[in-house]
């Protein structure tokens, strides 16, 4: 069982990528109040956990019932992420936040916990497919519980990464944060394009 936990944990860690999601979350929530940022981090992980648990327990029947292929998740998620990435690169989100700041409080900043953080960043096509595959390969309640434990450990790591991302970015300062946000926007755009390419390739097979 230890081998199953380790292999499941490593596989999910590489797909979910807690360290990689943290700076993107920090960039998306730049300017939000610390309490609001923490609330978004917790909400994103909780919602993502619910999505992944749903697909782990009833993924294949649900998709078949709805007539949806996993490749469609990749393409749709990639397109939506690309739009977010463009806003990060050209600071459209920053401009909107500054305009809104004259009218509302910081606690009402954009909520990114559901989209794009919970889905597709955390509970994206890759993590959904991985959880479904690991559960399909785990025969028996005990082995399935081990896979669930590995998933839970990764989600706890994700929560810790998201909660630590904000303070780290604040220490760096506004100018460095702006540079990092634009750089992360470019990386997020590349990730979005890869999602679309993977989805198209999978559809053409």
N, CA, C and O of each residue as an XYZ file, in Angstrom:
820
protein
N       0.819     -1.209      0.000
C       0.000      0.000      0.000
C       0.858      1.267      0.000
O       0.464      2.300     -0.540
N       2.037      1.165      0.615
C       2.931      2.313      0.631
C       3.354      2.672     -0.786
O       3.404      3.846     -1.154
N       3.659      1.641     -1.583
C       4.065      1.885     -2.968
C       2.940      2.549     -3.759
O       3.187      3.444     -4.567
N       1.694      2.102     -3.518
C       0.548      2.687     -4.203
C       0.372      4.150     -3.810
O       0.098      4.996     -4.660
N       0.532      4.449     -2.509
C       0.385      5.828     -2.052
C       1.458      6.718     -2.676
O       1.162      7.810     -3.160
N       2.702      6.247     -2.661
C       3.808      7.047     -3.193
C       3.623      7.298     -4.681
O       3.772      8.428     -5.144
N       3.296      6.244     -5.438
C       3.134      6.408     -6.880
C       1.951      7.313     -7.202
O       2.031      8.145     -8.107
N       0.842      7.152     -6.458
C      -0.333      8.001     -6.685
C      -0.035      9.446     -6.309
O      -0.425     10.372     -7.020
N       0.664      9.638     -5.176
C       0.996     10.986     -4.722
C       1.883     11.707     -5.731
O       1.622     12.858     -6.080
N       2.931     11.030     -6.200
C       3.858     11.649     -7.148
C       3.152     11.972     -8.454
O       3.348     13.049     -9.017
N       2.331     11.044     -8.938
C       1.610     11.281    -10.191
C       0.694     12.493    -10.074
O       0.696     13.365    -10.943
N      -0.089     12.548     -8.999
C      -1.005     13.668     -8.805
C      -0.255     14.971     -8.558
O      -0.695     16.033     -8.998
N       0.870     14.898     -7.862
C       1.672     16.098     -7.599
C       2.167     16.715     -8.893
O       2.137     17.935     -9.057
N       2.625     15.870     -9.816
C       3.133     16.378    -11.087
C       2.016     16.987    -11.935
O       2.240     17.953    -12.664
N       0.813     16.418    -11.838
C      -0.305     16.919    -12.634
C      -0.929     18.162    -12.006
O      -1.129     19.169    -12.685
N      -1.238     18.091    -10.708
C      -1.878     19.226    -10.029
C      -0.907     20.382     -9.851
O      -1.293     21.544     -9.980
N       0.354     20.071     -9.553
C       1.439     21.053     -9.487
C       1.166     22.199     -8.508
O       0.993     23.339     -8.937
N       1.125     21.917     -7.200
C       0.911     22.992     -6.216
C       1.907     24.149     -6.313
O       1.481     25.303     -6.264
N       3.227     23.893     -6.451
C       4.155     25.036     -6.555
C       3.912     25.889     -7.792
O       4.120     27.102     -7.761
N       3.474     25.263     -8.882
C       3.248     26.023    -10.113
C       1.988     26.852    -10.078
O       1.932     27.916    -10.696
N       0.956     26.382     -9.357
C      -0.299     27.140     -9.283
C      -0.192     28.336     -8.342
O      -0.900     29.327     -8.521
N       0.679     28.258     -7.348
C       0.762     29.307     -6.337
C       1.090     30.690     -6.910
O       0.369     31.644     -6.619
N       2.155     30.836     -7.717
C       2.436     32.173     -8.242
C       1.373     32.687     -9.193
O       1.147     33.895     -9.268
N       0.712     31.789     -9.926
C      -0.378     32.218    -10.804
C      -1.531     32.762     -9.956
O      -2.140     33.776    -10.296
N      -1.818     32.081     -8.859
C      -2.857     32.560     -7.948
C      -2.493     33.929     -7.379
O      -3.343     34.813     -7.268
N      -1.220     34.093     -7.019
C      -0.771     35.379     -6.486
C      -0.935     36.482     -7.519
O      -1.343     37.594     -7.186
N      -0.618     36.176     -8.774
C      -0.769     37.175     -9.824
C      -2.225     37.529    -10.075
O      -2.559     38.694    -10.291
N      -3.097     36.518    -10.045
C      -4.517     36.753    -10.294
C      -5.184     37.530     -9.168
O      -6.167     38.237     -9.393
N      -4.652     37.400     -7.956
C      -5.275     38.052     -6.799
C      -4.495     39.260     -6.318
O      -4.719     39.735     -5.204
N      -3.584     39.764     -7.134
C      -2.815     40.953     -6.750
C      -3.769     42.113     -6.471
O      -4.653     42.402     -7.278
N      -3.592     42.768     -5.344
C      -4.445     43.891     -4.986
C      -5.612     43.514     -4.101
O      -6.254     44.397     -3.531
N      -5.911     42.222     -3.964
C      -7.006     41.795     -3.099
C      -6.585     41.895     -1.636
O      -5.404     41.776     -1.309
N      -7.549     42.111     -0.773
C      -7.273     42.169      0.659
C      -6.784     40.797      1.129
O      -7.233     39.778      0.606
N      -5.867     40.752      2.115
C      -5.345     39.464      2.590
C      -6.433     38.482      3.010
O      -6.345     37.293      2.703
N      -7.467     38.972      3.715
C      -8.546     38.081      4.158
C      -9.299     37.511      2.962
O      -9.669     36.337      2.955
N      -9.523     38.348      1.953
C     -10.227     37.892      0.755
C      -9.369     36.898     -0.020
O      -9.883     35.929     -0.577
N      -8.059     37.141     -0.054
C      -7.144     36.232     -0.738
C      -7.145     34.857     -0.063
O      -7.168     33.823     -0.731
N      -7.120     34.866      1.278
C      -7.160     33.596      2.007
C      -8.468     32.859      1.753
O      -8.481     31.644      1.559
N      -9.571     33.610      1.757
C     -10.875     32.986      1.520
C     -10.927     32.359      0.120
O     -11.468     31.266     -0.052
N     -10.369     33.049     -0.871
C     -10.359     32.508     -2.225
C      -9.505     31.252     -2.314
O      -9.864     30.305     -3.015
N      -8.368     31.235     -1.603
C      -7.497     30.063     -1.620
C      -8.218     28.852     -1.038
O      -8.184     27.764     -1.612
N      -8.873     29.051      0.109
C      -9.588     27.945      0.747
C     -10.735     27.482     -0.134
O     -10.935     26.282     -0.322
N     -11.497     28.445     -0.680
C     -12.645     28.088     -1.522
C     -12.195     27.344     -2.769
O     -12.848     26.386     -3.182
N     -11.095     27.765     -3.375
C     -10.602     27.112     -4.587
C     -10.251     25.652     -4.323
O     -10.602     24.771     -5.108
N      -9.558     25.400     -3.215
C      -9.151     24.021     -2.895
C     -10.360     23.170     -2.539
O     -10.437     22.009     -2.943
N     -11.310     23.732     -1.786
C     -12.498     22.964     -1.399
C     -13.338     22.601     -2.623
O     -13.791     21.465     -2.758
N     -13.543     23.577     -3.517
C     -14.326     23.308     -4.725
C     -13.610     22.305     -5.621
O     -14.239     21.394     -6.160
N     -12.290     22.467     -5.785
C     -11.519     21.531     -6.592
C     -11.578     20.127     -6.005
O     -11.679     19.146     -6.741
N     -11.513     20.030     -4.663
C     -11.605     18.721     -4.009
C     -12.944     18.068     -4.299
O     -13.010     16.866     -4.556
N     -14.015     18.858     -4.260
C     -15.338     18.319     -4.570
C     -15.435     17.821     -6.002
O     -16.004     16.761     -6.261
N     -14.873     18.597     -6.942
C     -14.902     18.201     -8.348
C     -14.122     16.913     -8.572
O     -14.605     15.993     -9.232
N     -12.910     16.853     -8.016
C     -12.068     15.673     -8.200
C     -12.678     14.451     -7.524
O     -12.589     13.343     -8.053
N     -13.292     14.639     -6.367
C     -13.949     13.523     -5.687
C     -15.122     13.006     -6.510
O     -15.336     11.799     -6.615
N     -15.876     13.928     -7.088
C     -17.010     13.538     -7.929
C     -16.562     12.687     -9.105
O     -17.144     11.640     -9.387
N     -15.508     13.155     -9.797
C     -15.034     12.411    -10.958
C     -14.319     11.128    -10.562
O     -14.307     10.162    -11.324
N     -13.719     11.112     -9.366
C     -13.067      9.888     -8.903
C     -14.092      8.792     -8.647
O     -13.831      7.620     -8.917
N     -15.254      9.168     -8.129
C     -16.260      8.180     -7.767
C     -17.237      7.871     -8.903
O     -17.734      6.750     -9.011
N     -17.508      8.862     -9.743
C     -18.524      8.651    -10.789
C     -18.163      9.359    -12.077
O     -19.044      9.855    -12.780
N     -16.865      9.414    -12.400
C     -16.413     10.184    -13.552
C     -16.874      9.649    -14.888
O     -17.547     10.347    -15.647
N     -16.518      8.423    -15.175
C     -16.836      7.859    -16.492
C     -18.336      7.781    -16.750
O     -18.780      8.197    -17.820
N     -19.140      7.262    -15.811
C     -20.588      7.249    -16.065
C     -21.174      8.641    -16.285
O     -22.070      8.820    -17.111
N     -20.663      9.630    -15.539
C     -21.181     10.990    -15.664
C     -20.881     11.566    -17.041
O     -21.761     12.135    -17.687
N     -19.634     11.417    -17.488
C     -19.268     11.939    -18.804
C     -20.054     11.253    -19.913
O     -20.528     11.909    -20.841
N     -20.193      9.934    -19.816
C     -20.940      9.202    -20.835
C     -22.405      9.619    -20.858
O     -23.018      9.726    -21.920
N     -22.959      9.854    -19.659
C     -24.364     10.252    -19.571
C     -24.596     11.618    -20.210
O     -25.636     11.857    -20.824
N     -23.622     12.510    -20.062
C     -23.743     13.856    -20.628
C     -23.277     13.930    -22.073
O     -23.478     14.943    -22.743
N     -22.660     12.866    -22.552
C     -22.151     12.862    -23.927
C     -20.966     13.782    -24.108
O     -20.789     14.360    -25.180
N     -20.138     13.930    -23.064
C     -18.986     14.837    -23.104
C     -17.707     14.025    -23.088
O     -17.566     13.088    -22.301
N     -16.778     14.385    -23.955
C     -15.472     13.753    -23.958
C     -14.482     14.619    -23.180
O     -14.626     15.839    -23.110
N     -13.473     13.963    -22.594
C     -12.479     14.687    -21.803
C     -11.715     15.696    -22.659
O     -11.262     16.725    -22.158
N     -11.575     15.399    -23.941
C     -10.890     16.333    -24.840
C     -11.616     17.679    -24.898
O     -10.984     18.721    -25.073
N     -12.929     17.653    -24.752
C     -13.691     18.895    -24.756
C     -13.334     19.762    -23.554
O     -13.307     20.988    -23.655
N     -13.057     19.118    -22.404
C     -12.604     19.859    -21.225
C     -11.292     20.562    -21.516
O     -11.099     21.718    -21.139
N     -10.396     19.865    -22.185
C      -9.089     20.447    -22.484
C      -9.226     21.675    -23.383
O      -8.614     22.710    -23.118
N     -10.013     21.565    -24.429
C     -10.150     22.669    -25.390
C     -10.850     23.866    -24.742
O     -10.374     24.997    -24.842
N     -11.984     23.615    -24.077
C     -12.726     24.711    -23.452
C     -11.905     25.369    -22.344
O     -11.846     26.596    -22.254
N     -11.275     24.552    -21.505
C     -10.452     25.111    -20.438
C      -9.280     25.899    -20.971
O      -8.930     26.943    -20.422
N      -8.663     25.407    -22.045
C      -7.537     26.112    -22.652
C      -7.935     27.470    -23.198
O      -7.214     28.451    -23.015
N      -9.073     27.535    -23.864
C      -9.537     28.810    -24.427
C      -9.822     29.835    -23.324
O      -9.460     31.005    -23.444
N     -10.467     29.385    -22.261
C     -10.785     30.310    -21.168
C      -9.525     30.776    -20.445
O      -9.405     31.945    -20.078
N      -8.585     29.847    -20.243
C      -7.330     30.230    -19.601
C      -6.545     31.223    -20.445
O      -5.884     32.113    -19.909
N      -6.616     31.072    -21.757
C      -5.879     31.974    -22.644
C      -6.392     33.405    -22.494
O      -5.605     34.352    -22.505
N      -7.703     33.565    -22.356
C      -8.266     34.903    -22.163
C      -7.764     35.524    -20.856
O      -7.440     36.710    -20.812
N      -7.700     34.712    -19.787
C      -7.170     35.196    -18.514
C      -5.702     35.590    -18.661
O      -5.268     36.609    -18.123
N      -4.943     34.772    -19.395
C      -3.517     35.051    -19.587
C      -3.305     36.377    -20.312
O      -2.404     37.137    -19.957
N      -4.123     36.660    -21.320
C      -4.003     37.928    -22.043
C      -4.227     39.111    -21.107
O      -3.531     40.122    -21.199
N      -5.195     38.983    -20.211
C      -5.465     40.063    -19.262
C      -4.283     40.262    -18.315
O      -3.967     41.391    -17.940
N      -3.630     39.158    -17.929
C      -2.466     39.276    -17.052
C      -1.310     39.960    -17.757
O      -0.645     40.814    -17.170
N      -1.059     39.595    -19.017
C       0.072     40.157    -19.759
C      -0.120     41.642    -20.013
O       0.820     42.421    -19.856
N      -1.322     42.046    -20.404
C      -1.579     43.446    -20.754
C      -2.169     44.249    -19.598
O      -2.623     45.378    -19.786
N      -2.159     43.654    -18.389
C      -2.580     44.327    -17.165
C      -4.008     44.852    -17.231
O      -4.331     45.869    -16.617
N      -4.860     44.157    -17.977
C      -6.262     44.557    -18.022
C      -6.938     44.342    -16.678
O      -7.779     45.138    -16.260
N      -6.561     43.253    -16.001
C      -7.139     42.995    -14.686
C      -6.737     44.088    -13.700
O      -7.553     44.531    -12.892
N      -5.470     44.524    -13.769
C      -4.991     45.580    -12.877
C      -5.757     46.872    -13.121
O      -6.143     47.562    -12.178
N      -5.974     47.196    -14.392
C      -6.696     48.417    -14.728
C      -8.128     48.357    -14.206
O      -8.634     49.345    -13.674
N      -8.790     47.202    -14.354
C     -10.148     47.065    -13.853
C     -10.191     47.203    -12.338
O     -11.096     47.834    -11.791
N      -9.211     46.613    -11.663
C      -9.184     46.705    -10.204
C      -8.992     48.146     -9.744
O      -9.621     48.579     -8.779
N      -8.116     48.898    -10.439
C      -7.874     50.290    -10.051
C      -9.121     51.134    -10.276
O      -9.435     52.005     -9.464
N      -9.843     50.882    -11.382
C     -11.076     51.627    -11.635
C     -12.133     51.305    -10.586
O     -12.860     52.186    -10.126
N     -12.207     50.024    -10.213
C     -13.203     49.611     -9.237
C     -12.856     50.111     -7.835
O     -13.744     50.343     -7.014
N     -11.560     50.276     -7.568
C     -11.132     50.686     -6.233
C     -11.697     52.047     -5.844
O     -11.849     52.334     -4.656
N     -12.010     52.890     -6.829
C     -12.572     54.197     -6.531
C     -14.031     54.101     -6.101
O     -14.591     55.058     -5.565
N     -14.648     52.934     -6.339
C     -16.076     52.803     -6.061
C     -16.398     51.768     -4.993
O     -17.397     51.904     -4.286
N     -15.568     50.735     -4.864
C     -15.880     49.661     -3.928
C     -14.673     49.364     -3.072
O     -13.585     49.881     -3.327
N     -14.850     48.541     -2.064
C     -13.754     48.188     -1.172
C     -12.946     47.053     -1.756
O     -13.388     46.367     -2.677
N     -11.743     46.859     -1.206
C     -10.849     45.824     -1.719
C     -11.415     44.434     -1.510
O     -11.084     43.509     -2.252
N     -12.286     44.273     -0.481
C     -12.855     42.957     -0.226
C     -13.736     42.478     -1.366
O     -14.047     41.289     -1.435
N     -14.148     43.362     -2.261
C     -15.005     42.994     -3.363
C     -14.210     42.798     -4.648
O     -14.760     42.884     -5.746
N     -12.918     42.534     -4.506
C     -12.075     42.286     -5.677
C     -12.543     41.036     -6.398
O     -13.282     40.221     -5.844
N     -12.097     40.894     -7.660
C     -12.502     39.755     -8.474
C     -12.260     38.447     -7.737
O     -11.207     38.245     -7.133
N     -13.241     37.570     -7.794
C     -13.129     36.263     -7.155
C     -12.693     35.251     -8.204
O     -13.438     34.939     -9.132
N     -11.474     34.742     -8.043
C     -10.927     33.783     -9.005
C     -10.901     32.371     -8.430
O     -10.268     31.475     -8.989
N     -11.599     32.178     -7.301
C     -11.511     30.885     -6.624
C     -12.137     29.761     -7.443
O     -11.583     28.664     -7.514
N     -13.287     30.025     -8.060
C     -13.957     28.981     -8.838
C     -13.305     28.850    -10.213
O     -12.833     27.775    -10.585
N     -13.283     29.946    -10.960
C     -12.582     29.997    -12.250
C     -11.599     31.156    -12.213
O     -11.994     32.270    -11.870
N     -10.344     30.939    -12.551
C      -9.817     29.692    -13.119
C      -9.116     28.777    -12.125
O      -8.565     27.758    -12.542
N      -9.110     29.093    -10.815
C      -8.279     28.329     -9.900
C      -8.819     26.922     -9.647
O      -8.132     25.936     -9.912
N     -10.064     26.827     -9.127
C     -10.603     25.499     -8.832
C     -10.665     24.657    -10.092
O     -10.280     23.488    -10.098
N     -11.159     25.273    -11.160
C     -11.227     24.605    -12.461
C     -11.023     25.651    -13.541
O     -11.769     26.630    -13.567
N     -10.058     25.501    -14.429
C      -9.322     24.259    -14.700
C      -7.912     24.181    -14.119
O      -7.193     23.233    -14.436
N      -7.477     25.138    -13.276
C      -6.096     25.100    -12.815
C      -5.821     23.917    -11.886
O      -4.850     23.187    -12.087
N      -6.668     23.719    -10.869
C      -6.449     22.608     -9.927
C      -7.167     21.357    -10.413
O      -6.538     20.328    -10.661
N      -8.473     21.449    -10.546
C      -9.257     20.310    -11.036
C      -9.449     20.461    -12.541
O     -10.566     20.665    -13.017
N      -8.364     20.359    -13.273
C      -8.400     20.493    -14.717
C      -8.537     19.150    -15.405
O      -8.655     18.120    -14.741
N      -8.522     19.150    -16.736
C      -8.645     17.890    -17.489
C      -7.590     16.876    -17.107
O      -7.883     15.686    -16.991
N      -6.353     17.337    -16.907
C      -5.280     16.414    -16.573
C      -5.487     15.750    -15.225
O      -5.344     14.533    -15.104
N      -5.826     16.547    -14.196
C      -6.030     15.978    -12.865
C      -7.283     15.119    -12.812
O      -7.305     14.095    -12.129
N      -8.335     15.529    -13.532
C      -9.559     14.721    -13.580
C      -9.273     13.369    -14.224
O      -9.674     12.327    -13.707
N      -8.579     13.398    -15.351
C      -8.252     12.146    -16.044
C      -7.350     11.267    -15.180
O      -7.515     10.047    -15.146
N      -6.398     11.884    -14.482
C      -5.470     11.120    -13.645
C      -6.191     10.452    -12.489
O      -5.955      9.279    -12.201
N      -7.076     11.199    -11.819
C      -7.832     10.629    -10.700
C      -8.712      9.483    -11.179
O      -8.795      8.442    -10.528
N      -9.370      9.678    -12.324
C     -10.222      8.622    -12.862
C      -9.404      7.385    -13.196
O      -9.841      6.263    -12.938
N      -8.215      7.580    -13.772
C      -7.368      6.447    -14.140
C      -6.861      5.715    -12.904
O      -6.882      4.485    -12.865
N      -6.402      6.457    -11.889
C      -5.897      5.836    -10.668
C      -6.991      5.047     -9.952
O      -6.739      3.960     -9.431
N      -8.195      5.590     -9.927
C      -9.302      4.887     -9.279
C      -9.696      3.647    -10.066
O     -10.050      2.623     -9.481
N      -9.635      3.734    -11.397
C      -9.978      2.575    -12.218
C      -8.984      1.440    -12.011
O      -9.345      0.267    -12.106
N      -7.736      1.790    -11.729
C      -6.696      0.782    -11.531
C      -6.670      0.240    -10.110
O      -6.001     -0.759     -9.843
N      -7.387      0.881     -9.195
C      -7.359      0.475     -7.784
C      -8.577     -0.390     -7.473
O      -9.677      0.120     -7.260
N      -8.368     -1.676     -7.450
C      -9.452     -2.608     -7.154
C      -9.575     -2.793     -5.650
O      -8.602     -3.103     -4.963
N     -10.782     -2.599     -5.159
C     -11.007     -2.776     -3.732
C     -11.087     -1.462     -2.980
O     -10.504     -0.458     -3.390
N     -11.816     -1.479     -1.876
C     -12.041     -0.271     -1.078
C     -10.750      0.251     -0.468
O     -10.532      1.462     -0.416
N      -9.892     -0.655     -0.004
C      -8.669     -0.232      0.665
C      -7.731      0.490     -0.292
O      -7.165      1.526      0.056
N      -7.564     -0.048     -1.489
C      -6.681      0.601     -2.473
C      -7.269      1.932     -2.948
O      -6.531      2.888     -3.182
N      -8.570      1.992     -3.087
C      -9.214      3.251     -3.470
C      -9.020      4.307     -2.391
O      -8.829      5.485     -2.695
N      -9.068      3.882     -1.116
C      -8.857      4.814     -0.008
C      -7.432      5.357     -0.014
O      -7.205      6.513      0.346
N      -6.466      4.526     -0.423
C      -5.075      4.975     -0.510
C      -4.935      6.061     -1.577
O      -4.249      7.061     -1.366
N      -5.585      5.860     -2.716
C      -5.553      6.866     -3.783
C      -6.193      8.166     -3.301
O      -5.681      9.251     -3.577
N      -7.317      8.058     -2.576
C      -7.978      9.242     -2.036
C      -7.079      9.969     -1.038
O      -7.071     11.199     -0.981
N      -6.320      9.199     -0.251
C      -5.395      9.805      0.709
C      -4.291     10.570     -0.019
O      -3.902     11.656      0.411
N      -3.785     10.012     -1.118
C      -2.765     10.694     -1.908
C      -3.321     11.983     -2.510
O      -2.626     12.998     -2.564
N      -4.569     11.939     -2.961
C      -5.219     13.134     -3.494
C      -5.378     14.185     -2.394
O      -5.108     15.366     -2.616
N      -5.818     13.752     -1.205
C      -5.981     14.687     -0.096
C      -4.678     15.346      0.308
O      -4.654     16.534      0.627
N      -3.587     14.581      0.297
C      -2.285     15.145      0.651
C      -1.862     16.218     -0.352
O      -1.302     17.245      0.033
N      -2.127     15.984     -1.621
C      -1.790     16.973     -2.650
C      -2.636     18.231     -2.513
O      -2.140     19.338     -2.719
N      -3.903     18.070     -2.168
C      -4.766     19.235     -2.009
C      -4.355     20.058     -0.782
O      -4.458     21.285     -0.800
N      -3.893     19.394      0.279
C      -3.379     20.130      1.436
C      -2.122     20.911      1.073
O      -1.938     22.043      1.521
N      -1.252     20.302      0.254
C      -0.069     21.017     -0.223
C      -0.471     22.219     -1.076
O       0.140     23.284     -0.985
N      -1.503     22.041     -1.907
C      -1.989     23.138     -2.737
C      -2.488     24.285     -1.863
O      -2.190     25.449     -2.133
N      -3.239     23.961     -0.825
C      -3.756     25.001      0.060
C      -2.620     25.763      0.720
O      -2.654     26.992      0.794
N      -1.612     25.039      1.201
C      -0.463     25.704      1.801
C       0.270     26.598      0.824
O       0.710     27.690      1.184
N       0.405     26.136     -0.420
C       1.092     26.938     -1.445
C       0.327     28.209     -1.765
O       0.926     29.275     -1.903
N      -1.003     28.107     -1.885
C      -1.804     29.285     -2.213
C      -1.796     30.294     -1.066
O      -1.732     31.501     -1.298
N      -1.861     29.796      0.173
C      -1.863     30.710      1.315
C      -0.526     31.428      1.470
O      -0.484     32.566      1.938
N       0.574     30.765      1.078
C       1.899     31.379      1.214
C       2.249     32.280      0.045
O       3.154     33.107      0.155
N       1.548     32.137     -1.075
C       1.910     32.890     -2.287
C       1.727     34.386     -2.103
O       2.584     35.167     -2.518
N       0.610     34.806     -1.478
C       0.335     36.227     -1.306
C       1.391     36.953     -0.502
O       1.932     37.949     -0.982
N       1.713     36.495      0.713
C       2.757     37.168      1.504
C       4.097     37.249      0.789
O       4.796     38.257      0.893
N       4.461     36.194      0.061
C       5.742     36.203     -0.661
C       5.744     37.280     -1.728
O       6.727     38.004     -1.886
N       4.635     37.388     -2.467
C       4.555     38.390     -3.532
C       4.553     39.802     -2.954
O       5.109     40.717     -3.564
N       3.933     39.995     -1.779
C       3.916     41.326     -1.172
C       5.305     41.750     -0.730
O       5.651     42.929     -0.799
N       6.097     40.798     -0.281
C       7.468     41.111      0.128
C       8.291     41.575     -1.064
O       9.172     42.422     -0.919
N       8.012     41.027     -2.240
C       8.785     41.369     -3.436
C       8.551     42.806     -3.885
O       9.431     43.410     -4.498
N       7.362     43.371     -3.585
C       7.094     44.742     -3.985
C       6.249     44.818     -5.246
O       6.143     43.849     -5.998
N       5.638     46.006     -5.472
C       4.683     46.176     -6.566
C       5.332     46.033     -7.943
O       4.768     45.388     -8.827
N       6.533     46.641     -8.136
C       7.155     46.605     -9.461
C       7.581     45.196     -9.841
O       7.341     44.744    -10.960
N       8.210     44.511     -8.906
C       8.637     43.141     -9.184
C       7.416     42.250     -9.368
O       7.422     41.341    -10.198
N       6.369     42.515     -8.591
C       5.144     41.739     -8.727
C       4.530     41.916    -10.112
O       4.029     40.957    -10.700
N       4.569     43.158    -10.640
C       4.021     43.417    -11.982
C       4.794     42.644    -13.042
O       4.202     42.081    -13.962
N       6.129     42.619    -12.911
C       6.953     41.877    -13.865
C       6.641     40.382    -13.796
O       6.484     39.715    -14.819
N       6.555     39.874    -12.568
C       6.276     38.448    -12.388
C       4.891     38.098    -12.925
O       4.704     37.045    -13.535
N       3.916     38.988    -12.695
C       2.560     38.733    -13.174
C       2.529     38.626    -14.690
O       1.862     37.749    -15.240
N       3.254     39.524    -15.374
C       3.283     39.458    -16.843
C       3.986     38.199    -17.327
O       3.545     37.560    -18.283
N       5.080     37.848    -16.662
C       5.796     36.629    -17.035
C       4.911     35.402    -16.840
O       4.869     34.511    -17.688
N       4.202     35.369    -15.706
C       3.307     34.251    -15.450
C       2.146     34.225    -16.443
O       1.636     33.158    -16.786
N       1.735     35.405    -16.900
C       0.698     35.463    -17.917
C       1.138     34.788    -19.201
O       0.361     34.075    -19.837
N       2.402     35.017    -19.585
C       2.947     34.360    -20.785
C       2.987     32.849    -20.586
O       2.609     32.090    -21.478
N       3.446     32.416    -19.413
C       3.500     30.977    -19.132
C       2.103     30.367    -19.103
O       1.893     29.251    -19.577
N       1.147     31.114    -18.538
C      -0.221     30.620    -18.496
C      -0.807     30.521    -19.904
O      -1.568     29.600    -20.199
N      -0.450     31.472    -20.775
C      -0.905     31.407    -22.161
C      -0.359     30.163    -22.854
O      -1.073     29.492    -23.599
N       0.914     29.863    -22.600
C       1.510     28.660    -23.192
C       0.820     27.402    -22.679
O       0.582     26.462    -23.437
N       0.500     27.390    -21.375
C      -0.213     26.255    -20.812
C      -1.600     26.123    -21.437
O      -2.055     25.015    -21.720
N      -2.267     27.255    -21.650
C      -3.589     27.236    -22.260
C      -3.537     26.689    -23.681
O      -4.386     25.888    -24.073
N      -2.545     27.119    -24.451
C      -2.388     26.625    -25.822
C      -2.128     25.120    -25.814
O      -2.637     24.387    -26.662
N      -1.325     24.667    -24.839
C      -1.045     23.229    -24.746
C      -2.315     22.442    -24.434
O      -2.508     21.341    -24.950
N      -3.188     23.010    -23.581
C      -4.464     22.370    -23.294
C      -5.262     22.180    -24.584
O      -5.807     21.106    -24.838
N      -5.323     23.241    -25.394
C      -6.090     23.176    -26.638
C      -5.477     22.160    -27.597
O      -6.194     21.365    -28.204
N      -4.151     22.187    -27.734
C      -3.476     21.246    -28.633
C      -3.732     19.807    -28.193
O      -4.039     18.949    -29.021
N      -3.608     19.540    -26.890
C      -3.856     18.190    -26.379
C      -5.278     17.748    -26.659
O      -5.523     16.598    -27.026
N      -6.223     18.678    -26.482
C      -7.621     18.346    -26.732
C      -7.892     18.045    -28.189
O      -8.619     17.104    -28.510
N      -7.303     18.852    -29.089
C      -7.497     18.648    -30.515
C      -6.875     17.326    -30.957
O      -7.485     16.557    -31.700
N      -5.651     17.074    -30.486
C      -4.970     15.820    -30.836
C      -5.778     14.615    -30.372
O      -5.911     13.624    -31.090
N      -6.322     14.717    -29.145
C      -7.111     13.604    -28.605
C      -8.386     13.402    -29.401
O      -8.829     12.267    -29.579
N      -8.989     14.490    -29.885
C     -10.209     14.389    -30.691
C      -9.928     13.755    -32.050
O     -10.773     13.045    -32.595
N      -8.742     14.011    -32.594
C      -8.423     13.503    -33.932
C      -7.983     12.038    -33.932
O      -7.871     11.423    -34.993
N      -7.736     11.483    -32.757
C      -7.283     10.079    -32.699
C      -8.423      9.138    -33.060
O      -8.239      7.921    -33.067
